[in-house]
Amino acid sequence: MYYTPAWRDDLRPTQLLREPFCRECAKQGQRVRATRVDHKIPHRGDWALFTDRRNLQSLCERHHNQKTALEMAERQRRKRQK
């Protein structure tokens, strides 16, 4: 999905133009250039959720990696509970 023209040529660059600074850094009063476009709600292969512009946010690499790690840990925790 991340190699499609929809993502590469439209969704990602448009989001970074619209919101060029990391949303999480901004909450802390910092102005850090965003380098990642994140899906607020993980799309899990759902094309409609993947392409929903309202589901996108701009993050710096650090905050994107933190969010991704937390999501992966939560997913593993849920798997163990089954």
Coordinates of C-alpha atoms in Angstrom, one line a residue:
M1 CA 0.0 0.0 0.0
Y2 CA 2.9 2.4 0.8
Y3 CA 4.3 1.9 -2.7
T4 CA 1.1 2.9 -4.5
P5 CA 0.9 6.2 -6.4
A6 CA -2.0 7.1 -4.1
W7 CA 0.3 7.1 -1.1
R8 CA 3.6 8.2 -2.7
D9 CA 2.3 10.9 -5.0
D10 CA -0.7 12.2 -3.1
L11 CA -1.5 11.2 0.5
R12 CA 2.0 11.4 2.0
P13 CA 3.2 14.6 0.3
T14 CA -0.1 16.4 0.8
Q15 CA -0.2 15.6 4.5
L16 CA 3.4 16.8 5.0
L17 CA 2.6 20.1 3.2
R18 CA -0.6 20.6 5.2
E19 CA 1.0 19.7 8.5
P20 CA 4.8 20.1 8.2
F21 CA 5.6 19.9 11.9
C22 CA 5.3 16.9 14.3
R23 CA 1.9 17.0 16.0
E24 CA 3.3 15.4 19.2
C25 CA 6.3 17.8 19.4
A26 CA 3.8 20.7 19.0
K27 CA 1.9 19.5 22.0
Q28 CA 5.1 20.0 24.0
G29 CA 5.7 23.4 22.6
Q30 CA 8.4 22.3 20.2
R31 CA 8.6 22.9 16.5
V32 CA 10.2 19.9 14.9
R33 CA 9.9 19.1 11.2
A34 CA 7.7 16.0 10.5
T35 CA 9.3 13.3 8.4
R36 CA 6.6 10.6 8.8
V37 CA 2.9 10.4 8.0
D38 CA 1.1 8.2 10.5
H39 CA -2.3 6.6 10.5
K40 CA -3.9 7.6 13.8
I41 CA -6.0 4.4 13.6
P42 CA -4.0 1.5 12.2
H43 CA -5.5 0.6 8.9
R44 CA -4.6 -3.2 9.0
G45 CA -4.9 -3.4 5.2
D46 CA -8.2 -1.6 5.0
W47 CA -7.9 0.6 1.9
A48 CA -10.7 3.0 2.9
L49 CA -9.0 3.6 6.3
F50 CA -5.6 3.8 4.6
T51 CA -6.7 6.5 2.3
D52 CA -8.8 8.5 4.7
R53 CA -7.1 11.8 5.1
R54 CA -8.8 12.4 8.4
N55 CA -6.9 9.4 9.7
L56 CA -3.4 10.9 8.9
Q57 CA -1.1 12.9 11.1
S58 CA 2.4 14.2 10.7
L59 CA 5.1 13.0 13.1
C60 CA 8.8 13.2 13.6
E61 CA 10.7 9.9 13.4
R62 CA 11.0 9.6 17.2
H63 CA 7.3 10.0 17.9
H64 CA 6.3 7.7 15.0
N65 CA 8.7 5.0 16.2
Q66 CA 7.3 5.3 19.8
K67 CA 3.7 5.1 18.6
T68 CA 4.4 2.1 16.4
A69 CA 6.2 0.3 19.2
L70 CA 3.3 0.9 21.6
E71 CA 0.8 -0.4 19.0
M72 CA 2.9 -3.5 18.4
A73 CA 3.3 -4.2 22.1
E74 CA -0.5 -3.8 22.5
R75 CA -1.2 -6.2 19.6
Q76 CA 1.2 -8.8 21.1
R77 CA -0.5 -8.4 24.5
R78 CA -3.9 -9.0 23.0
K79 CA -2.6 -12.1 21.1
R80 CA -1.3 -13.6 24.4
Q81 CA -4.7 -13.1 26.1
K82 CA -6.5 -15.2 23.5

